[in-house]
């Protein structure tokens, strides 16, 4: 069986990783894996139980009761399945996003989910996005991108995204949460957010979605010859 190709897209919260990775996957015929959604699913599970993501003993006590899997619908959209339930939409809140950042710093959680992510890359050609894909999860990925933008631009985008979904969003609050998330992700002891040495940095602050997709596709084609 031919070796599968993996494209890793890392970057801070709100940089547009999911949107860009999903578009690229569709254009290239790859499988898109949103790893942030995987950690959100764990955070959501703990939240339902009333367990704080900072409660290491509580997390360890209940983690064995959690099963997480990924399915795809006919349009290629990733669905997160938690103990047999589709929680794809339930996990998309700012509160769960913040808790996911804390959950992702737990070594037990990371160990549990690492095989799930790597197995996807063994079975399919994947575009996988997250915080540590190119540095930890798939260190041998064929292409590595570090996608970023200024905190202010990311906050504006996230606010608009939440409002489009009918959720109440305050720009200043979202900006503060993004800055807090950046700090948490880059200062955690386990697999902190950082640019892999062989990753290409793409700043999306002045680019629209089409521009970002075109920029990254050119990088990808240069490395894998498509």
Backbone as JSON, one array per atom type, in Angstrom:
{
  "sequence": "XXXXXXXXXXXXXXXXXXXXXXXXXXXXXXXXXXXXXXXXXXXXXXXXXXXXXXXXXXXXXXXXXXXXXXXXXXXXXXXXXXXXXXXXXXXXXXXXXXXXXXXXXXXXXXXXXXXXXXXXXXXXXXXXXXXXXXXXXXXXXXXXXXXXXXXXXXXXXXXXXXXXXXXXXXXXXXXXXXXXXXXXXXXXXXXXXXXXXXXXXXXXXXXXXXXXXXXXXXXXXXXXXX",
  "N": [[0.85, -1.2, 0.0], [0.56, 2.16, -0.9], [2.38, 4.8, 0.65], [0.74, 7.12, 2.71], [-0.04, 10.61, 2.33], [0.55, 13.36, 4.42], [-0.57, 16.5, 5.5], [0.17, 19.07, 7.59], [-1.35, 21.55, 9.5], [-0.78, 24.04, 11.62], [-1.4, 26.44, 14.27], [-2.5, 29.43, 16.05], [-5.59, 29.98, 17.98], [-8.48, 30.83, 16.11], [-7.23, 31.47, 13.73], [-8.15, 30.57, 11.38], [-7.73, 27.98, 10.63], [-9.36, 25.61, 10.47], [-11.31, 26.27, 8.51], [-9.7, 26.79, 6.25], [-8.24, 24.39, 6.02], [-10.31, 22.59, 5.55], [-11.29, 23.47, 3.07], [-9.03, 23.09, 1.43], [-8.7, 20.32, 1.66], [-10.98, 19.41, 0.37], [-10.48, 20.34, -2.23], [-8.15, 18.96, -2.89], [-8.87, 16.36, -2.56], [-8.42, 15.08, -0.17], [-8.61, 13.73, 3.2], [-10.06, 15.55, 5.74], [-9.02, 16.37, 8.98], [-10.05, 17.63, 11.9], [-8.46, 18.36, 14.61], [-8.84, 19.95, 16.8], [-11.53, 19.77, 17.32], [-11.66, 17.26, 18.37], [-10.45, 17.49, 20.89], [-12.21, 19.32, 21.94], [-14.42, 17.72, 22.18], [-13.73, 15.99, 24.26], [-13.53, 17.89, 26.28], [-16.18, 18.72, 26.39], [-17.46, 16.4, 27.24], [-16.4, 16.15, 29.85], [-17.4, 18.51, 30.88], [-20.15, 18.04, 30.93], [-20.23, 16.25, 32.98], [-19.53, 17.82, 35.03], [-16.89, 18.1, 35.7], [-13.93, 19.79, 36.28], [-11.53, 20.88, 33.87], [-9.09, 21.29, 34.97], [-8.93, 19.59, 37.04], [-7.08, 17.1, 37.61], [-7.21, 14.54, 38.81], [-9.95, 14.0, 38.68], [-10.35, 13.99, 35.91], [-8.77, 11.79, 35.18], [-10.19, 9.8, 36.47], [-12.59, 9.53, 35.09], [-12.01, 9.24, 32.4], [-11.8, 6.74, 31.18], [-14.4, 6.11, 30.68], [-15.11, 7.31, 28.42], [-15.6, 7.33, 24.92], [-14.33, 8.24, 21.82], [-14.9, 9.05, 18.48], [-14.58, 9.54, 14.9], [-16.59, 10.48, 12.2], [-17.68, 10.89, 8.76], [-19.84, 12.85, 6.77], [-21.87, 12.77, 3.72], [-21.06, 15.03, 2.42], [-18.54, 15.33, 3.2], [-18.11, 16.49, 5.64], [-16.76, 16.61, 8.9], [-17.78, 14.71, 11.67], [-18.16, 14.61, 15.15], [-18.23, 11.97, 17.38], [-19.36, 11.12, 20.45], [-19.33, 8.76, 22.83], [-21.21, 7.37, 21.27], [-22.97, 9.39, 20.55], [-23.72, 12.13, 18.41], [-21.99, 15.01, 18.67], [-21.23, 17.21, 17.33], [-22.17, 19.88, 16.84], [-22.69, 20.76, 19.42], [-20.25, 21.18, 20.67], [-19.22, 23.56, 19.8], [-18.76, 26.15, 21.19], [-17.65, 29.15, 22.85], [-17.0, 28.76, 25.53], [-16.51, 25.98, 25.72], [-14.38, 25.9, 24.01], [-12.37, 27.29, 25.45], [-12.09, 25.53, 27.6], [-11.23, 23.28, 26.27], [-8.65, 23.95, 25.59], [-7.39, 23.82, 28.08], [-7.84, 21.14, 28.7], [-6.34, 19.91, 26.73], [-3.8, 20.11, 27.66], [-3.44, 18.09, 29.39], [-1.64, 15.21, 30.02], [-2.65, 12.55, 30.0], [-4.98, 12.73, 28.49], [-3.92, 13.57, 26.04], [-2.34, 11.38, 25.37], [-4.29, 9.44, 25.06], [-5.65, 10.37, 22.78], [-3.75, 10.56, 20.81], [-3.12, 8.23, 19.29], [-5.51, 7.91, 17.87], [-5.45, 10.12, 16.15], [-3.06, 9.66, 14.71], [-3.61, 7.21, 13.52], [-5.54, 7.92, 11.66], [-3.98, 9.29, 9.82], [-2.45, 7.24, 8.85], [-4.25, 5.72, 7.45], [-5.52, 7.37, 5.59], [-4.94, 9.94, 3.04], [-4.26, 12.92, 4.5], [-5.32, 16.17, 5.69], [-4.49, 17.78, 8.43], [-5.35, 19.75, 11.19], [-4.33, 21.82, 13.97], [-2.68, 22.39, 17.08], [-0.22, 21.25, 17.58], [0.46, 19.58, 15.49], [2.43, 19.4, 13.44], [4.69, 19.37, 15.05], [4.45, 17.39, 17.04], [2.29, 15.4, 16.75], [2.29, 14.57, 13.98], [5.18, 14.51, 13.11], [6.61, 13.91, 10.84], [5.25, 14.83, 8.7], [4.49, 15.53, 5.29], [4.08, 18.11, 4.35], [4.2, 21.15, 6.11], [2.45, 23.71, 7.65], [2.32, 26.86, 9.23], [-0.15, 28.63, 10.36], [-1.25, 31.89, 10.87], [-2.43, 35.0, 12.38], [-3.03, 38.41, 13.34], [-4.02, 38.97, 16.79], [-6.21, 40.72, 16.95], [-7.42, 40.66, 14.4], [-8.11, 37.96, 14.31], [-9.96, 37.89, 16.4], [-12.0, 39.5, 15.4], [-12.86, 37.94, 13.26], [-13.71, 35.6, 14.58], [-15.77, 36.62, 16.16], [-17.6, 37.43, 14.19], [-18.13, 34.94, 13.09], [-19.41, 33.57, 15.2], [-21.66, 35.2, 15.53], [-22.89, 34.77, 13.1], [-23.82, 32.27, 13.47], [-25.87, 32.71, 15.1], [-25.26, 33.16, 17.72], [-24.64, 35.12, 20.66], [-22.12, 37.54, 20.67], [-19.34, 39.32, 21.86], [-16.97, 41.55, 20.81], [-14.69, 42.57, 22.32], [-14.64, 40.82, 24.47], [-14.26, 38.38, 23.16], [-11.74, 38.87, 22.03], [-10.15, 39.07, 24.33], [-10.43, 36.46, 25.28], [-9.2, 35.03, 23.22], [-6.58, 35.96, 23.41], [-5.98, 34.97, 25.93], [-6.22, 32.25, 25.4], [-4.15, 31.93, 23.55], [-1.96, 32.33, 25.23], [-2.25, 30.21, 27.07], [-2.01, 28.0, 25.34], [0.56, 28.28, 24.25], [2.21, 28.2, 26.45], [1.88, 25.84, 27.81], [3.04, 22.84, 29.42], [3.08, 20.4, 28.13], [3.5, 19.56, 24.81], [3.47, 22.35, 23.6], [2.02, 25.15, 21.75], [3.75, 25.94, 18.9], [5.8, 26.99, 16.16], [6.83, 24.59, 13.87], [10.18, 23.71, 12.97], [10.54, 23.2, 10.26], [8.29, 24.23, 9.1], [6.19, 26.27, 7.0], [5.49, 29.61, 7.4], [2.42, 31.3, 7.32], [0.85, 34.26, 7.18], [-2.33, 35.38, 7.69], [-3.56, 37.8, 8.02], [-3.96, 39.92, 6.19], [-5.22, 38.69, 4.12], [-7.9, 37.22, 2.21], [-10.14, 34.34, 2.38], [-9.92, 32.91, -0.06], [-7.46, 33.82, -0.97], [-5.71, 32.84, 0.98], [-6.07, 30.08, 0.7], [-5.14, 29.72, -1.92], [-2.46, 30.49, -1.59], [-1.46, 28.55, 0.22], [-2.0, 26.22, -1.2], [-0.24, 26.48, -3.33], [2.17, 26.19, -1.98], [1.87, 23.56, -1.07], [1.69, 22.12, -3.52], [4.21, 22.61, -4.49], [5.72, 21.03, -2.85], [4.7, 18.42, -2.94], [4.22, 17.97, -5.55], [1.75, 18.08, -6.91]],
  "CA": [[0.0, 0.0, 0.0], [1.35, 3.39, -1.0], [2.4, 5.61, 1.87], [-0.19, 8.23, 2.66], [0.54, 11.95, 2.45], [-0.03, 14.15, 5.5], [-0.32, 17.94, 5.52], [-0.08, 19.57, 8.95], [-1.58, 23.0, 9.6], [-0.83, 24.47, 13.01], [-1.55, 27.87, 14.46], [-3.3, 29.84, 17.2], [-7.05, 30.0, 17.88], [-9.07, 31.86, 15.27], [-6.42, 31.8, 12.56], [-8.83, 30.09, 10.18], [-7.18, 26.67, 10.27], [-10.41, 24.66, 10.08], [-11.91, 26.7, 7.25], [-8.72, 26.63, 5.19], [-7.93, 22.96, 5.88], [-11.48, 21.94, 4.95], [-11.31, 23.84, 1.65], [-7.91, 22.43, 0.77], [-8.98, 18.89, 1.62], [-11.98, 19.21, -0.68], [-9.85, 20.58, -3.52], [-7.12, 17.95, -3.15], [-9.41, 15.03, -2.39], [-7.86, 14.53, 1.05], [-9.49, 13.64, 4.36], [-9.79, 16.63, 6.69], [-9.12, 15.98, 10.39], [-10.05, 18.78, 12.8], [-8.08, 17.82, 15.92], [-9.41, 20.81, 17.85], [-12.85, 19.23, 17.63], [-11.46, 16.06, 19.19], [-10.24, 17.96, 22.26], [-13.47, 19.94, 22.39], [-15.32, 16.63, 22.55], [-13.33, 15.57, 25.6], [-13.91, 18.98, 27.18], [-17.63, 18.69, 26.5], [-17.76, 15.23, 28.07], [-16.08, 16.51, 31.24], [-18.3, 19.58, 31.26], [-21.44, 17.41, 31.24], [-20.08, 15.58, 34.27], [-19.19, 18.81, 36.05], [-15.49, 17.93, 36.06], [-13.07, 20.86, 35.79], [-10.38, 20.38, 33.12], [-7.91, 21.43, 35.82], [-9.01, 18.53, 38.04], [-6.37, 15.96, 37.01], [-7.74, 13.29, 39.37], [-11.29, 13.81, 38.13], [-10.19, 13.62, 34.5], [-8.25, 10.42, 35.15], [-11.21, 8.89, 36.99], [-13.7, 9.33, 34.16], [-11.58, 9.16, 31.01], [-12.07, 5.4, 30.66], [-15.82, 6.0, 30.32], [-15.3, 8.1, 27.19], [-15.13, 6.85, 23.61], [-14.37, 9.31, 20.83], [-14.64, 8.59, 17.12], [-14.83, 10.51, 13.85], [-17.26, 10.01, 10.99], [-17.82, 11.93, 7.75], [-21.1, 12.74, 6.03], [-21.72, 12.7, 2.27], [-20.4, 16.25, 1.95], [-17.17, 15.32, 3.71], [-18.01, 17.19, 6.92], [-16.37, 15.77, 10.03], [-18.7, 14.66, 12.8], [-17.56, 14.05, 16.37], [-19.12, 11.04, 18.05], [-18.98, 10.93, 21.86], [-20.13, 7.67, 23.41], [-22.31, 7.04, 20.38], [-23.79, 10.56, 20.26], [-23.12, 13.15, 17.56], [-21.91, 16.25, 19.44], [-20.54, 18.14, 16.43], [-22.61, 21.26, 17.04], [-22.67, 21.07, 20.86], [-18.91, 21.53, 21.15], [-18.79, 24.81, 19.18], [-19.02, 27.34, 22.0], [-16.42, 29.75, 23.38], [-16.71, 28.14, 26.82], [-15.89, 24.69, 25.47], [-13.08, 26.2, 23.4], [-11.43, 27.6, 26.52], [-11.86, 24.31, 28.37], [-10.47, 22.36, 25.42], [-7.25, 24.37, 25.71], [-6.91, 23.27, 29.35], [-7.88, 19.67, 28.58], [-5.27, 19.47, 25.84], [-2.53, 20.13, 28.39], [-3.42, 16.9, 30.25], [-0.91, 14.14, 29.31], [-3.49, 11.37, 29.82], [-5.86, 13.01, 27.37], [-3.11, 13.6, 24.82], [-1.94, 10.0, 25.06], [-5.5, 8.75, 24.6], [-6.07, 10.83, 21.46], [-2.64, 10.55, 19.85], [-3.27, 7.09, 18.38], [-6.65, 8.19, 17.01], [-5.01, 11.05, 15.13], [-2.04, 9.03, 13.86], [-4.26, 6.16, 12.73], [-6.2, 8.58, 10.53], [-2.94, 9.63, 8.86], [-1.98, 5.98, 8.25], [-5.3, 5.16, 6.61], [-5.94, 8.29, 4.53], [-4.21, 11.17, 2.8], [-4.97, 13.83, 5.4], [-4.93, 17.53, 6.09], [-4.82, 17.78, 9.85], [-5.01, 21.03, 11.8], [-4.33, 21.82, 15.43], [-1.66, 23.22, 17.72], [1.07, 20.56, 17.63], [0.45, 18.51, 14.5], [3.74, 19.29, 12.81], [5.77, 19.2, 16.03], [4.29, 16.2, 17.89], [1.41, 14.35, 16.23], [2.8, 14.07, 12.69], [6.44, 15.23, 12.9], [7.16, 13.6, 9.51], [4.28, 15.27, 7.68], [5.13, 15.95, 4.04], [3.98, 19.57, 4.28], [3.84, 21.76, 7.38], [2.09, 25.13, 7.55], [1.98, 27.55, 10.48], [-1.12, 29.65, 9.96], [-1.44, 32.84, 11.97], [-2.96, 36.33, 12.09], [-2.98, 39.2, 14.57], [-5.14, 38.66, 17.69], [-7.36, 41.58, 16.64], [-8.06, 40.12, 13.2], [-8.72, 36.69, 14.69], [-11.12, 38.18, 17.24], [-13.07, 40.0, 14.51], [-13.36, 36.79, 12.5], [-14.42, 34.7, 15.48], [-17.01, 37.3, 16.53], [-18.5, 37.33, 13.03], [-18.51, 33.53, 12.96], [-20.38, 33.26, 16.26], [-22.89, 35.93, 15.24], [-23.51, 34.12, 11.95], [-24.48, 31.06, 13.99], [-26.96, 33.12, 15.97], [-24.8, 33.28, 19.1], [-24.26, 36.46, 21.09], [-20.66, 37.64, 20.75], [-18.8, 40.64, 22.13], [-15.6, 41.58, 20.27], [-13.68, 42.74, 23.37], [-14.61, 39.57, 25.24], [-13.65, 37.36, 22.3], [-10.32, 39.21, 21.93], [-9.52, 38.69, 25.6], [-10.4, 35.0, 25.34], [-8.2, 34.57, 22.26], [-5.27, 36.24, 24.0], [-5.8, 34.0, 27.02], [-6.02, 30.95, 24.76], [-2.8, 31.95, 23.0], [-1.01, 32.17, 26.34], [-2.39, 28.85, 27.57], [-1.51, 27.04, 24.35], [2.0, 28.42, 24.02], [2.97, 28.03, 27.69], [1.62, 24.56, 28.48], [4.24, 22.01, 29.53], [2.98, 19.3, 27.17], [3.25, 19.92, 23.41], [2.98, 23.73, 23.44], [1.86, 25.7, 20.4], [4.92, 26.61, 18.35], [6.03, 26.71, 14.75], [7.84, 23.57, 13.59], [11.34, 24.31, 12.28], [10.41, 23.04, 8.81], [6.97, 24.7, 8.68], [6.13, 27.54, 6.29], [4.57, 30.51, 8.09], [1.51, 32.04, 6.45], [0.08, 35.24, 7.95], [-3.57, 35.61, 6.96], [-4.16, 39.06, 8.47], [-4.34, 40.77, 5.06], [-5.7, 37.84, 3.04], [-9.21, 36.61, 2.36], [-10.05, 32.89, 2.36], [-9.42, 32.46, -1.37], [-6.04, 34.15, -1.02], [-4.99, 31.91, 1.86], [-6.12, 28.75, 0.07], [-4.24, 29.75, -3.08], [-1.09, 30.56, -1.09], [-1.07, 27.26, 0.79], [-2.02, 25.2, -2.27], [1.01, 26.63, -4.07], [3.21, 25.59, -1.14], [1.66, 22.11, -1.11], [2.04, 21.61, -4.85], [5.65, 22.68, -4.62], [6.35, 19.98, -2.04], [4.26, 17.06, -3.28], [4.19, 17.84, -7.0], [0.41, 17.98, -7.51]],
  "C": [[0.88, 1.24, 0.0], [1.26, 4.19, 0.28], [1.51, 6.82, 1.7], [0.54, 9.56, 2.87], [-0.19, 12.72, 3.55], [0.4, 15.61, 5.37], [-0.75, 18.45, 6.88], [-0.25, 21.08, 8.92], [-1.75, 23.35, 11.07], [-1.02, 25.98, 13.09], [-2.45, 28.18, 15.63], [-4.8, 29.83, 16.93], [-7.52, 31.13, 16.97], [-8.28, 32.24, 14.04], [-7.06, 31.34, 11.26], [-8.38, 28.71, 9.74], [-8.25, 25.71, 9.74], [-11.0, 25.0, 8.71], [-10.97, 26.43, 6.07], [-8.43, 25.15, 4.94], [-9.08, 22.22, 5.2], [-11.55, 22.22, 3.44], [-10.22, 23.11, 0.87], [-8.16, 20.93, 0.62], [-9.96, 18.56, 0.51], [-11.35, 19.35, -2.06], [-8.86, 19.48, -3.9], [-7.63, 16.52, -3.06], [-8.83, 14.31, -1.18], [-8.94, 14.45, 2.14], [-9.1, 14.74, 5.34], [-10.01, 16.15, 8.12], [-8.95, 17.23, 11.26], [-9.74, 18.27, 14.21], [-8.62, 18.67, 17.07], [-10.76, 20.3, 18.29], [-12.74, 17.99, 18.52], [-11.27, 16.47, 20.66], [-11.48, 18.65, 22.82], [-14.44, 18.86, 22.86], [-15.0, 16.11, 23.95], [-13.75, 16.62, 26.62], [-15.42, 18.98, 27.43], [-18.09, 17.54, 27.39], [-17.53, 15.55, 29.55], [-17.03, 17.58, 31.76], [-19.68, 19.01, 31.66], [-21.41, 16.74, 32.61], [-19.78, 16.56, 35.4], [-17.76, 18.7, 36.53], [-14.67, 19.07, 35.46], [-11.91, 20.27, 35.01], [-9.07, 20.5, 33.9], [-7.84, 20.34, 36.89], [-8.4, 17.25, 37.47], [-6.92, 14.62, 37.51], [-9.12, 12.97, 38.8], [-11.24, 13.36, 36.68], [-9.75, 12.17, 34.38], [-9.32, 9.42, 35.54], [-12.26, 8.56, 35.93], [-13.29, 9.1, 32.71], [-11.87, 7.79, 30.38], [-13.52, 5.21, 30.23], [-16.14, 6.74, 29.01], [-14.77, 7.36, 25.96], [-15.34, 7.99, 22.62], [-14.07, 8.72, 19.46], [-15.03, 9.69, 16.13], [-15.54, 9.84, 12.69], [-17.38, 11.19, 10.02], [-19.14, 11.74, 7.01], [-20.82, 12.78, 4.53], [-21.0, 13.92, 1.7], [-18.97, 16.36, 2.46], [-17.0, 16.05, 5.03], [-17.7, 16.22, 8.04], [-17.41, 15.86, 11.15], [-18.01, 13.99, 13.98], [-18.61, 13.21, 17.11], [-18.59, 10.76, 19.45], [-19.9, 9.89, 22.48], [-21.4, 7.39, 22.59], [-23.2, 8.21, 19.99], [-23.03, 11.57, 19.39], [-23.16, 14.49, 18.31], [-21.24, 17.37, 18.63], [-20.89, 19.6, 16.68], [-22.51, 21.69, 18.51], [-21.32, 21.59, 21.34], [-18.43, 22.89, 20.64], [-19.21, 26.04, 19.97], [-17.68, 27.88, 22.51], [-16.02, 29.1, 24.7], [-16.0, 26.8, 26.64], [-14.52, 24.87, 24.83], [-12.02, 26.47, 24.46], [-11.09, 26.34, 27.32], [-11.05, 23.28, 27.59], [-8.98, 22.67, 25.5], [-6.63, 23.79, 26.99], [-6.83, 21.75, 29.3], [-6.69, 19.17, 27.77], [-3.9, 19.46, 26.5], [-2.38, 18.9, 29.29], [-2.75, 15.75, 29.5], [-1.73, 12.87, 29.09], [-4.42, 11.54, 28.62], [-5.08, 12.96, 26.06], [-2.71, 12.2, 24.4], [-3.13, 9.22, 24.48], [-5.83, 9.1, 23.15], [-4.99, 10.76, 20.4], [-2.79, 9.42, 18.83], [-4.41, 7.32, 17.39], [-6.22, 9.08, 15.84], [-4.01, 10.41, 14.17], [-2.62, 7.92, 12.99], [-4.96, 6.73, 11.51], [-5.18, 8.86, 9.42], [-2.36, 8.38, 8.19], [-2.97, 5.45, 7.23], [-5.66, 6.04, 5.41], [-4.85, 9.32, 4.23], [-4.95, 12.23, 3.6], [-4.41, 15.25, 5.39], [-5.42, 17.64, 7.53], [-4.43, 19.12, 10.46], [-5.12, 20.95, 13.32], [-3.27, 22.77, 15.97], [-0.26, 22.58, 17.64], [1.14, 19.43, 16.61], [1.83, 18.31, 13.89], [4.89, 19.05, 13.77], [5.68, 17.87, 16.79], [3.49, 15.08, 17.22], [1.95, 13.72, 14.95], [4.11, 14.79, 12.35], [7.07, 14.96, 11.53], [6.18, 13.97, 8.4], [5.01, 15.82, 6.47], [5.16, 17.47, 3.91], [3.54, 20.1, 5.65], [3.6, 23.27, 7.18], [1.83, 25.67, 8.95], [1.14, 28.75, 10.1], [-1.39, 30.6, 11.11], [-2.07, 34.14, 11.45], [-2.89, 37.1, 13.4], [-4.16, 38.83, 15.46], [-6.39, 39.46, 17.36], [-8.13, 41.05, 15.43], [-8.77, 38.81, 13.54], [-9.98, 36.89, 15.53], [-12.3, 38.67, 16.39], [-13.7, 38.84, 13.74], [-14.2, 35.87, 13.38], [-15.76, 35.31, 15.91], [-18.04, 37.18, 15.41], [-19.01, 35.9, 12.85], [-19.59, 33.14, 13.96], [-21.72, 33.94, 15.98], [-23.64, 35.29, 14.07], [-24.25, 32.85, 12.36], [-25.61, 31.4, 14.96], [-26.58, 33.24, 17.43], [-24.43, 34.73, 19.42], [-22.75, 36.52, 21.25], [-20.24, 39.09, 20.94], [-17.33, 40.65, 21.72], [-14.54, 41.65, 21.37], [-13.53, 41.47, 24.2], [-13.93, 38.46, 24.45], [-12.15, 37.6, 22.17], [-9.58, 38.78, 23.19], [-9.39, 37.17, 25.71], [-9.35, 34.42, 24.4], [-6.8, 34.8, 22.8], [-4.95, 35.28, 25.14], [-5.5, 32.61, 26.46], [-4.61, 30.86, 24.18], [-1.77, 31.68, 24.09], [-1.04, 30.74, 26.86], [-1.73, 27.84, 26.62], [-0.01, 27.09, 24.18], [2.84, 28.2, 25.27], [2.71, 26.7, 28.4], [2.88, 23.7, 28.43], [4.26, 20.91, 28.48], [2.63, 19.83, 25.79], [2.7, 21.33, 23.22], [2.85, 24.13, 21.98], [3.16, 26.39, 20.0], [5.1, 26.19, 16.9], [7.11, 25.66, 14.61], [8.96, 24.21, 12.77], [11.2, 24.25, 10.76], [9.04, 23.46, 8.28], [7.09, 26.05, 7.95], [5.09, 28.42, 6.99], [3.74, 31.3, 7.08], [0.67, 32.96, 7.34], [-1.15, 35.63, 7.12], [-4.23, 36.95, 7.27], [-4.69, 39.9, 7.31], [-4.91, 39.97, 3.89], [-7.14, 37.37, 3.29], [-9.04, 35.09, 2.23], [-9.47, 32.37, 1.05], [-7.91, 32.69, -1.48], [-5.2, 33.2, -0.18], [-4.94, 30.53, 1.23], [-5.15, 28.68, -1.1], [-2.78, 29.74, -2.64], [-0.63, 29.2, -0.59], [-1.05, 26.17, -0.28], [-0.73, 25.27, -3.09], [2.17, 26.0, -3.31], [3.12, 24.06, -1.2], [2.11, 21.51, -2.43], [3.55, 21.62, -5.09], [6.36, 21.55, -3.9], [5.93, 18.57, -2.42], [4.04, 16.87, -4.77], [2.82, 17.67, -7.62], [0.09, 19.23, -8.32]]
}
